[in-house]
Amino acid sequence: MSLPKEHDYIGLTEPSSMENSSSSIVSTESEKNTVLNLKETELRLGLPGSDFLEKKAGTGISLFGKDLKDEGNNGFSQIPLKNLVSGAKRVFSDAIDGSGKWDFPINGGSEVDLGNGGSENTNTLQSSLAGPSGKEIGNRNPRKPVEEKKNDNNSAAPASKAQVVGWPPIRSFRKNTLATNLSKNNDDEGKSGVGSLYVKVSMDGAPYLRKIDLKTYCSYKELSSALEKMFSCFTIGHCASHGLPGQEHLRENCLKDLLHGSEYVLTYEDKDGDWMLVGDVPWEMFTDSCKRLRIMKGSDATGLAPRLGMKYQSKEIMKPRKV
Amino acid sequence: MAQSFPEDVLEHVFSFLNHDRDRNAVSLVCKSWYDIERLSRRRIFIGNCYAVSPEIVIRRFPDVRAVELKGKPHFADFNLVPEGWGGYVYPWVVSMAGAYPWLEEIKLKRMVVTDENLELISKSFKNFTVLVLLSCEGFTTDGLAYIAANCRNLRELDLGESEVEDLSGHWLSHFPDNCTSLVSLNISCLGSEVSFSALERLVARCPNLKTLRLNRAVPLEKLPNLLCRAPQLVELGTGAYSAEIQSDIFSNLSEAFLGCKQLKGLSGFWDVVPAYLPAMYSVCSQITSLNLSYATAQNPDLVQFVSQCGNLQRLWVLDYIEDVGLEALAAACKDLQELRVFPSDPYDAEGNVTLTEQGLVAVSEGCPKLQSVLYFCRQMSNAALVAIARNRPNMIRFRLCIIEPRAPDYLTLEPLDAGFGAIVENCKELLRLSMSGLLTDRVFEYIGTHAKKLEMLSIAFAGDSDLGLHHVLSGCESLRKLEIRDCPFGDKALLANATKLETMRSLWMSSCSVSFGACKLLGQKMPRLNVEVINERGPPDSGPEDCPVEKLYVYRTIAGPRVDMPGFVWTMDERVSSRFSRATEGHGD
């Protein structure tokens, strides 16, 4: 699952609250130099334990994938607010102790992803802790090797920063245009497209649709887990409002079963306006041509090839199937 | 008091009052003036569609011809407002369809419009002439087909930067052959190709066409066909400005531009091929408004072109212009009033263009009429801001975005308080300010003290404490819109200044430290405010009262709480607050 490179969208001071709460967390020099120090010495109005929350709340995490940083971290969506709040310090200590209190099932082996490159170990460490997702915290012990990296990690281009939602403040129309321009220019350099690529995601039967940024994922697997999290509340019928960890666990599995049990099918509309089954083409080709996504009821997806449900990372590049 | 003038005389006098503020003032004089005014008001502007209901509007103003509505908060432009939040035009269109059969104009910004709404508009208003949809969404090109087909006297169709589901370009062909009334057509946001021959015929038969903004899909080679048929154009938005380098394309283009003697505004320029820029040289000296913000041309082509436009008043450009280009601009364009510089690669930490604070300082020095600035850059200093402030005390809109949040003065590493302080102190007419960089509570003290005319303030990643917010709310007398994200502002300042909020249009706070309890309290205490909590994670009451809400949107209203809220928006009012209290009683931890 995708995680931004920096633990904190600002790239600054997650460590400050970390350090306050536990000395066992190693704080590296974030790339953000002196500003870090300034932040640390600032007096802040805050309630006990709210520092953590402030950061959390400050990250603008959203259930439905608006937060780029959080795209893959929708496990967080399952965590009721109150557990976060009351357990503000507890969460940290749990993480440190590795108590696995937030031990959500890891979806298909998706791991902490470094996102857009940059100094890896400690940032990821911090991001696991600071990250809004209990999933990360649970995953941290033991840390899994990163399975998928974005191209940026390997390219010679300077590491792009983790993207804060809505920052810099540029309208979608302009962003999408820029992204197209840049990917055209950068094809030779092997730099993966920067910017964002918001597409709408609708689900049959859900009362409203969501927007996600395809650029924050680098594989079908990541996309699928993000979508599963995002829409699980609809299939089960309720948002994460009464969440207790046990129930969420159950809910996730229910959705996964639903999806793999072929009740829902993920489709997308391509540049030609045709509806296609997700997963047939290489990931980059998919992100280039995907205009919107739709989670369809399997029964509606007639004309699809016999395989229903979502199967990703198909090794064969078959002719894309039209829905 | 005895009637000094007959009503129709008063009405005639009032007809010279066009500004809402004047009309509002007039309506307060006495009851008969109130009545005469309200019966004769033809244009209404509603800055927040939830501040009032269609029924209330219609009851007061029974004979309106032009309506302008705004929906979502400004930060929706940056994806901070979740999908499904609201801003539906539907109830307005339905009510107006019945009440205003003579309605001529509808202008919407950040609203959700559906094809059904467009169909209803096209069929309900016989004299419909102007449809402007800025940053709207929810409709497809099918909806546009209704407008094209049914609005006989359509003069203006402007799709702004709306998100239109582009089913096909066929809708344009729905303009009937006898439609000759078009004055302004802006389809630049559309992705798919419209039928060029239909477009050509449409342009040819509309002799009053003054504004034509094409979409990217219209190829450059075909542009001359349109220009020749519309030499009276005042504003042109090109399609993709690229083609194979061929001399006949170039000469056709030059010749076509030569014929456009009225042309004052240019935009478009997607995929620009610099070799074709000189084709416009013949019109450069006429141009007062130039939008190159989608043009990826670089220097020297870029600066060379811009420097030709000596009468430029407004320039939107990418940071490819660099400091050197801005210096040339400052030398060549002495009439410049508005400058916007957008980042070509906003997500690249380093940036690969040499655009710094120097460029902006140069323009502020060289362009005495500069009053409106939007500038994205990667470094700023207090010294530069002070210089800009001193150079341009006539500044009225200043929006600076330093790409890295909380970036300090790159020379001194200090906060940029002094710089922005200088701006508000020197620019006494400042109406709009957006800040960025490292900022402490001090800058807000300056703002509260000096920014007395400020109407809109945008703050991000700034401040230290509630004191900052308090300075703004207590000091900025003219404040109408305040939008804040990621600042450590909490309950105290908000509650202490609750009554201030009724004097403003709206307040947005996201990723701050305002607690759920404070929101409830605010909602309870201030019945004429809608206090809306946006929490996508779950109901705000699933945590303790001191838990911060994700996003807060507070606005004054006489329409009461809205009824179209999605599941992640809660309104804090008397009833709801108590419902929350009851609900949490039964919960353990």
mmCIF file of C-alpha atoms in Angstrom, chain A residues 5-298:
data_model
loop_
_atom_site.group_PDB
_atom_site.id
_atom_site.type_symbol
_atom_site.label_atom_id
_atom_site.label_comp_id
_atom_site.label_asym_id
_atom_site.label_seq_id
_atom_site.Cartn_x
_atom_site.Cartn_y
_atom_site.Cartn_z
ATOM 1 C CA LYS A 5 7.981 9.240 1.316
ATOM 2 C CA GLU A 6 7.827 11.576 4.225
ATOM 3 C CA HIS A 7 6.066 10.612 7.336
ATOM 4 C CA ASP A 8 4.624 14.016 7.562
ATOM 5 C CA TYR A 9 3.343 15.771 4.529
ATOM 6 C CA ILE A 10 5.326 18.770 5.562
ATOM 7 C CA GLY A 11 8.390 16.661 5.911
ATOM 8 C CA LEU A 12 9.028 18.305 9.170
ATOM 9 C CA THR A 13 8.109 17.598 12.575
ATOM 10 C CA GLU A 14 6.435 14.326 13.088
ATOM 11 C CA PRO A 15 9.591 13.479 14.988
ATOM 12 C CA SER A 16 8.986 16.208 17.481
ATOM 13 C CA SER A 17 5.940 14.626 18.924
ATOM 14 C CA MET A 18 7.464 11.251 18.458
ATOM 15 C CA GLU A 19 10.470 12.174 20.428
ATOM 16 C CA ASN A 20 8.414 13.594 23.167
ATOM 17 C CA SER A 21 6.563 10.438 23.607
ATOM 18 C CA SER A 22 9.292 7.997 23.339
ATOM 19 C CA SER A 23 12.975 8.143 23.320
ATOM 20 C CA SER A 24 13.274 4.892 21.580
ATOM 21 C CA ILE A 25 12.225 6.398 18.345
ATOM 22 C CA VAL A 26 15.146 7.527 16.364
ATOM 23 C CA SER A 27 14.659 10.743 14.647
ATOM 24 C CA THR A 28 16.705 11.350 11.626
ATOM 25 C CA GLU A 29 17.512 14.623 10.199
ATOM 26 C CA SER A 30 14.635 15.221 8.040
ATOM 27 C CA GLU A 31 15.592 17.015 4.895
ATOM 28 C CA LYS A 32 13.947 20.014 6.366
ATOM 29 C CA ASN A 33 16.769 21.517 8.370
ATOM 30 C CA THR A 34 16.282 24.433 10.666
ATOM 31 C CA VAL A 35 12.564 24.769 10.370
ATOM 32 C CA LEU A 36 12.363 21.549 12.266
ATOM 33 C CA ASN A 37 14.034 23.124 15.222
ATOM 34 C CA LEU A 38 11.830 26.139 15.120
ATOM 35 C CA LYS A 39 8.758 23.976 15.212
ATOM 36 C CA GLU A 40 10.015 22.027 18.134
ATOM 37 C CA THR A 41 10.509 25.048 20.290
ATOM 38 C CA GLU A 42 7.215 26.622 19.465
ATOM 39 C CA LEU A 43 4.704 26.820 22.214
ATOM 40 C CA ARG A 44 1.497 25.381 21.099
ATOM 41 C CA LEU A 45 -1.958 25.495 22.449
ATOM 42 C CA GLY A 46 -2.963 21.967 22.868
ATOM 43 C CA LEU A 47 -4.609 19.493 25.103
ATOM 44 C CA PRO A 48 -2.709 16.677 26.673
ATOM 45 C CA GLY A 49 -2.175 14.035 24.160
ATOM 46 C CA SER A 50 -3.506 16.268 21.497
ATOM 47 C CA ASP A 51 -0.122 16.867 19.969
ATOM 48 C CA PHE A 52 -0.339 13.580 18.296
ATOM 49 C CA LEU A 53 -3.844 14.262 17.252
ATOM 50 C CA GLU A 54 -2.958 17.669 16.062
ATOM 51 C CA LYS A 55 -0.550 16.121 13.703
ATOM 52 C CA LYS A 56 -3.038 13.560 12.754
ATOM 53 C CA ALA A 57 -5.845 15.924 12.339
ATOM 54 C CA GLY A 58 -3.409 18.187 10.702
ATOM 55 C CA THR A 59 -2.664 15.702 8.047
ATOM 56 C CA GLY A 60 -6.122 16.033 6.760
ATOM 57 C CA ILE A 61 -6.605 12.379 6.568
ATOM 58 C CA SER A 62 -9.702 11.452 4.862
ATOM 59 C CA LEU A 63 -11.496 8.235 4.652
ATOM 60 C CA PHE A 64 -12.127 8.456 1.029
ATOM 61 C CA GLY A 65 -8.817 8.973 -0.413
ATOM 62 C CA LYS A 66 -8.699 12.670 -0.748
ATOM 63 C CA ASP A 67 -5.560 12.710 1.259
ATOM 64 C CA LEU A 68 -2.840 11.721 -1.097
ATOM 65 C CA LYS A 69 -0.683 10.667 1.736
ATOM 66 C CA ASP A 70 -3.324 8.386 2.874
ATOM 67 C CA GLU A 71 -4.343 6.833 -0.364
ATOM 68 C CA GLY A 72 -3.282 3.428 0.545
ATOM 69 C CA ASN A 73 -3.788 3.829 4.205
ATOM 70 C CA ASN A 74 -7.447 3.471 4.382
ATOM 71 C CA GLY A 75 -7.067 1.006 7.117
ATOM 72 C CA PHE A 76 -7.159 4.122 9.130
ATOM 73 C CA SER A 77 -10.623 4.696 8.052
ATOM 74 C CA GLN A 78 -11.628 1.844 10.190
ATOM 75 C CA ILE A 79 -10.251 3.319 13.303
ATOM 76 C CA PRO A 80 -12.874 5.173 15.219
ATOM 77 C CA LEU A 81 -11.876 8.600 16.222
ATOM 78 C CA LYS A 82 -12.330 8.010 19.878
ATOM 79 C CA ASN A 83 -9.855 5.196 19.989
ATOM 80 C CA LEU A 84 -7.367 7.471 18.417
ATOM 81 C CA VAL A 85 -7.994 10.232 20.839
ATOM 82 C CA SER A 86 -8.102 8.383 24.060
ATOM 83 C CA GLY A 87 -5.332 6.187 22.956
ATOM 84 C CA ALA A 88 -3.142 8.951 21.685
ATOM 85 C CA LYS A 89 -0.248 8.092 23.862
ATOM 86 C CA ARG A 90 -1.266 4.532 24.048
ATOM 87 C CA VAL A 91 -0.960 4.135 20.363
ATOM 88 C CA PHE A 92 2.602 5.208 20.497
ATOM 89 C CA SER A 93 3.522 2.986 23.323
ATOM 90 C CA ASP A 94 1.735 0.134 21.732
ATOM 91 C CA ALA A 95 3.662 0.673 18.615
ATOM 92 C CA ILE A 96 6.865 0.834 20.494
ATOM 93 C CA ASP A 97 6.056 -2.217 22.493
ATOM 94 C CA GLY A 98 4.880 -3.890 19.422
ATOM 95 C CA SER A 99 1.754 -4.868 21.170
ATOM 96 C CA GLY A 100 -0.036 -5.066 17.924
ATOM 97 C CA LYS A 101 -3.127 -3.487 19.315
ATOM 98 C CA TRP A 102 -3.819 -2.155 15.899
ATOM 99 C CA ASP A 103 -3.082 -5.338 14.216
ATOM 100 C CA PHE A 104 -5.242 -5.281 11.188
ATOM 101 C CA PRO A 105 -4.989 -8.013 8.692
ATOM 102 C CA ILE A 106 -2.517 -7.181 6.085
ATOM 103 C CA ASN A 107 -4.192 -7.190 2.828
ATOM 104 C CA GLY A 108 -2.651 -9.593 0.457
ATOM 105 C CA GLY A 109 0.785 -8.821 1.677
ATOM 106 C CA SER A 110 0.672 -5.177 0.854
ATOM 107 C CA GLU A 111 3.341 -3.393 2.662
ATOM 108 C CA VAL A 112 4.606 -0.140 3.745
ATOM 109 C CA ASP A 113 5.560 1.578 0.630
ATOM 110 C CA LEU A 114 8.135 4.217 0.403
ATOM 111 C CA GLY A 115 6.219 6.227 -2.037
ATOM 112 C CA ASN A 116 8.320 8.653 -3.859
ATOM 113 C CA GLY A 117 11.742 7.676 -2.786
ATOM 114 C CA GLY A 118 13.946 9.579 -0.493
ATOM 115 C CA SER A 119 15.790 8.412 2.535
ATOM 116 C CA GLU A 120 14.169 5.245 3.413
ATOM 117 C CA ASN A 121 14.557 3.548 6.670
ATOM 118 C CA THR A 122 13.999 6.143 9.244
ATOM 119 C CA ASN A 123 11.423 8.016 7.297
ATOM 120 C CA THR A 124 9.410 4.941 6.908
ATOM 121 C CA LEU A 125 9.879 4.160 10.524
ATOM 122 C CA GLN A 126 8.581 7.500 11.448
ATOM 123 C CA SER A 127 5.853 7.334 8.971
ATOM 124 C CA SER A 128 4.724 4.050 10.314
ATOM 125 C CA LEU A 129 4.437 5.582 13.677
ATOM 126 C CA ALA A 130 3.148 8.879 12.720
ATOM 127 C CA GLY A 131 1.044 7.591 9.976
ATOM 128 C CA PRO A 132 -2.599 7.868 10.543
ATOM 129 C CA SER A 133 -3.104 4.283 9.875
ATOM 130 C CA GLY A 134 -3.188 1.821 12.624
ATOM 131 C CA LYS A 135 -2.343 -0.555 9.925
ATOM 132 C CA GLU A 136 1.055 0.954 9.591
ATOM 133 C CA ILE A 137 1.632 0.805 13.239
ATOM 134 C CA GLY A 138 0.729 -2.783 13.310
ATOM 135 C CA ASN A 139 2.845 -3.504 10.324
ATOM 136 C CA ARG A 140 5.836 -1.939 11.735
ATOM 137 C CA ASN A 141 6.646 -4.893 13.850
ATOM 138 C CA PRO A 142 8.289 -6.498 12.137
ATOM 139 C CA ARG A 143 8.779 -4.208 9.241
ATOM 140 C CA LYS A 144 8.142 -5.765 5.977
ATOM 141 C CA PRO A 145 10.392 -5.240 3.084
ATOM 142 C CA VAL A 146 9.042 -2.910 0.574
ATOM 143 C CA GLU A 147 7.699 -4.812 -2.286
ATOM 144 C CA GLU A 148 6.887 -2.153 -4.681
ATOM 145 C CA LYS A 149 8.610 1.085 -5.178
ATOM 146 C CA LYS A 150 7.621 3.832 -7.386
ATOM 147 C CA ASN A 151 9.862 4.480 -10.310
ATOM 148 C CA ASP A 152 11.124 7.613 -8.689
ATOM 149 C CA ASN A 153 13.149 5.595 -6.291
ATOM 150 C CA ASN A 154 15.281 4.325 -9.033
ATOM 151 C CA SER A 155 15.427 7.264 -11.295
ATOM 152 C CA ALA A 156 18.073 9.887 -11.288
ATOM 153 C CA ALA A 157 15.535 12.612 -10.970
ATOM 154 C CA PRO A 158 15.360 14.380 -7.641
ATOM 155 C CA ALA A 159 12.975 12.749 -5.241
ATOM 156 C CA SER A 160 9.586 14.357 -5.359
ATOM 157 C CA LYS A 161 8.041 15.388 -2.137
ATOM 158 C CA ALA A 162 5.163 13.660 -0.602
ATOM 159 C CA GLN A 163 2.070 15.412 -1.671
ATOM 160 C CA VAL A 164 -0.111 17.192 0.774
ATOM 161 C CA VAL A 165 -3.749 17.295 -0.134
ATOM 162 C CA GLY A 166 -4.515 20.504 -1.894
ATOM 163 C CA TRP A 167 -0.997 21.868 -1.694
ATOM 164 C CA PRO A 168 0.300 23.751 -3.503
ATOM 165 C CA PRO A 169 -3.128 25.250 -4.134
ATOM 166 C CA ILE A 170 -3.648 24.526 -7.788
ATOM 167 C CA ARG A 171 -6.962 23.719 -9.383
ATOM 168 C CA SER A 172 -7.590 20.252 -10.749
ATOM 169 C CA PHE A 173 -7.921 21.422 -14.315
ATOM 170 C CA ARG A 174 -4.514 22.985 -14.198
ATOM 171 C CA LYS A 175 -2.994 20.096 -12.302
ATOM 172 C CA ASN A 176 -4.203 17.561 -14.787
ATOM 173 C CA THR A 177 -2.973 19.661 -17.669
ATOM 174 C CA LEU A 178 0.412 20.071 -16.022
ATOM 175 C CA ALA A 179 0.654 16.408 -15.301
ATOM 176 C CA THR A 180 0.033 15.620 -18.933
ATOM 177 C CA ASN A 181 2.643 18.141 -20.009
ATOM 178 C CA LEU A 182 5.212 16.791 -17.615
ATOM 179 C CA SER A 183 4.706 13.188 -18.462
ATOM 180 C CA LYS A 184 5.131 14.043 -22.081
ATOM 181 C CA ASN A 185 8.343 15.844 -21.346
ATOM 182 C CA ASN A 186 9.716 13.326 -18.977
ATOM 183 C CA ASP A 187 9.117 10.153 -20.804
ATOM 184 C CA ASP A 188 12.709 9.971 -21.899
ATOM 185 C CA GLU A 189 14.106 10.495 -18.479
ATOM 186 C CA GLY A 190 12.146 7.613 -17.136
ATOM 187 C CA LYS A 191 10.720 9.809 -14.467
ATOM 188 C CA SER A 192 7.309 8.688 -13.527
ATOM 189 C CA GLY A 193 4.594 11.202 -14.056
ATOM 190 C CA VAL A 194 4.497 13.756 -11.323
ATOM 191 C CA GLY A 195 1.498 15.670 -10.296
ATOM 192 C CA SER A 196 -1.739 14.001 -9.674
ATOM 193 C CA LEU A 197 -4.355 12.288 -11.656
ATOM 194 C CA TYR A 198 -7.684 12.393 -10.009
ATOM 195 C CA VAL A 199 -10.313 10.056 -11.268
ATOM 196 C CA LYS A 200 -13.773 9.512 -9.933
ATOM 197 C CA VAL A 201 -14.631 6.191 -8.448
ATOM 198 C CA SER A 202 -18.219 5.130 -8.228
ATOM 199 C CA MET A 203 -19.694 2.012 -6.850
ATOM 200 C CA ASP A 204 -23.041 0.614 -7.802
ATOM 201 C CA GLY A 205 -25.359 1.216 -4.923
ATOM 202 C CA ALA A 206 -23.139 3.648 -3.053
ATOM 203 C CA PRO A 207 -24.753 6.999 -2.321
ATOM 204 C CA TYR A 208 -21.861 9.092 -3.507
ATOM 205 C CA LEU A 209 -18.673 8.684 -5.363
ATOM 206 C CA ARG A 210 -15.098 9.361 -4.459
ATOM 207 C CA LYS A 211 -12.088 10.747 -6.148
ATOM 208 C CA ILE A 212 -8.696 9.165 -5.954
ATOM 209 C CA ASP A 213 -5.332 10.104 -7.286
ATOM 210 C CA LEU A 214 -4.026 7.290 -9.437
ATOM 211 C CA LYS A 215 -0.516 8.619 -9.175
ATOM 212 C CA THR A 216 -0.266 7.575 -5.584
ATOM 213 C CA TYR A 217 -0.436 3.934 -6.445
ATOM 214 C CA CYS A 218 2.011 1.952 -8.411
ATOM 215 C CA SER A 219 0.240 -1.303 -8.840
ATOM 216 C CA TYR A 220 -3.143 -2.848 -9.181
ATOM 217 C CA LYS A 221 -2.709 -4.439 -5.816
ATOM 218 C CA GLU A 222 -2.336 -1.097 -4.095
ATOM 219 C CA LEU A 223 -5.270 0.287 -5.952
ATOM 220 C CA SER A 224 -7.434 -2.628 -5.072
ATOM 221 C CA SER A 225 -6.690 -2.502 -1.389
ATOM 222 C CA ALA A 226 -7.292 1.194 -1.303
ATOM 223 C CA LEU A 227 -10.618 0.796 -3.005
ATOM 224 C CA GLU A 228 -11.598 -2.051 -0.788
ATOM 225 C CA LYS A 229 -11.017 0.120 2.230
ATOM 226 C CA MET A 230 -12.710 3.068 0.717
ATOM 227 C CA PHE A 231 -15.877 1.326 -0.196
ATOM 228 C CA SER A 232 -16.116 -1.347 2.419
ATOM 229 C CA CYS A 233 -18.414 0.837 4.437
ATOM 230 C CA PHE A 234 -20.884 0.846 1.623
ATOM 231 C CA THR A 235 -21.023 -2.836 1.026
ATOM 232 C CA ILE A 236 -21.429 -3.611 4.648
ATOM 233 C CA GLY A 237 -24.001 -0.921 4.842
ATOM 234 C CA HIS A 238 -22.590 1.379 7.455
ATOM 235 C CA CYS A 239 -19.769 3.796 7.735
ATOM 236 C CA ALA A 240 -17.114 3.244 10.331
ATOM 237 C CA SER A 241 -19.155 4.770 13.032
ATOM 238 C CA HIS A 242 -19.392 2.108 15.640
ATOM 239 C CA GLY A 243 -16.019 0.748 14.997
ATOM 240 C CA LEU A 244 -14.445 -1.638 17.294
ATOM 241 C CA PRO A 245 -11.300 -3.253 16.096
ATOM 242 C CA GLY A 246 -12.838 -6.653 15.975
ATOM 243 C CA GLN A 247 -15.668 -5.513 13.838
ATOM 244 C CA GLU A 248 -13.446 -3.785 11.383
ATOM 245 C CA HIS A 249 -11.439 -6.867 11.012
ATOM 246 C CA LEU A 250 -14.571 -8.698 10.194
ATOM 247 C CA ARG A 251 -15.711 -6.021 7.800
ATOM 248 C CA GLU A 252 -12.544 -6.032 5.822
ATOM 249 C CA ASN A 253 -12.654 -9.697 5.385
ATOM 250 C CA CYS A 254 -16.255 -9.503 4.403
ATOM 251 C CA LEU A 255 -15.497 -7.049 1.675
ATOM 252 C CA LYS A 256 -12.547 -8.970 0.442
ATOM 253 C CA ASP A 257 -14.646 -12.030 0.307
ATOM 254 C CA LEU A 258 -17.307 -10.149 -1.503
ATOM 255 C CA LEU A 259 -14.888 -8.872 -4.016
ATOM 256 C CA HIS A 260 -13.022 -12.046 -4.519
ATOM 257 C CA GLY A 261 -16.195 -13.956 -4.314
ATOM 258 C CA SER A 262 -17.089 -12.091 -7.427
ATOM 259 C CA GLU A 263 -19.973 -9.994 -6.312
ATOM 260 C CA TYR A 264 -18.200 -6.856 -7.494
ATOM 261 C CA VAL A 265 -16.030 -6.164 -10.446
ATOM 262 C CA LEU A 266 -13.718 -3.230 -10.945
ATOM 263 C CA THR A 267 -13.992 -1.550 -14.296
ATOM 264 C CA TYR A 268 -12.702 1.634 -15.807
ATOM 265 C CA GLU A 269 -13.536 3.945 -18.623
ATOM 266 C CA ASP A 270 -10.680 4.531 -20.971
ATOM 267 C CA LYS A 271 -9.815 7.435 -23.186
ATOM 268 C CA ASP A 272 -12.013 6.112 -25.947
ATOM 269 C CA GLY A 273 -14.989 5.975 -23.679
ATOM 270 C CA ASP A 274 -15.068 2.208 -23.484
ATOM 271 C CA TRP A 275 -15.583 0.399 -20.235
ATOM 272 C CA MET A 276 -12.881 -2.122 -19.587
ATOM 273 C CA LEU A 277 -11.995 -4.616 -16.975
ATOM 274 C CA VAL A 278 -9.284 -3.403 -14.689
ATOM 275 C CA GLY A 279 -6.136 -5.411 -14.625
ATOM 276 C CA ASP A 280 -5.566 -6.449 -18.184
ATOM 277 C CA VAL A 281 -2.981 -3.954 -19.251
ATOM 278 C CA PRO A 282 0.296 -2.969 -17.639
ATOM 279 C CA TRP A 283 -0.164 -0.538 -14.808
ATOM 280 C CA GLU A 284 1.330 2.469 -16.578
ATOM 281 C CA MET A 285 -0.854 1.938 -19.577
ATOM 282 C CA PHE A 286 -3.826 1.745 -17.305
ATOM 283 C CA THR A 287 -3.075 5.022 -15.524
ATOM 284 C CA ASP A 288 -2.497 6.714 -18.843
ATOM 285 C CA SER A 289 -5.832 5.745 -20.193
ATOM 286 C CA CYS A 290 -8.086 5.528 -17.189
ATOM 287 C CA LYS A 291 -10.606 8.310 -16.975
ATOM 288 C CA ARG A 292 -12.808 6.961 -14.265
ATOM 289 C CA LEU A 293 -13.438 3.857 -12.245
ATOM 290 C CA ARG A 294 -16.583 1.984 -11.466
ATOM 291 C CA ILE A 295 -17.105 -0.839 -9.087
ATOM 292 C CA MET A 296 -19.807 -2.770 -10.772
ATOM 293 C CA LYS A 297 -22.035 -5.460 -9.476
ATOM 294 C CA GLY A 298 -20.847 -8.648 -11.013
#
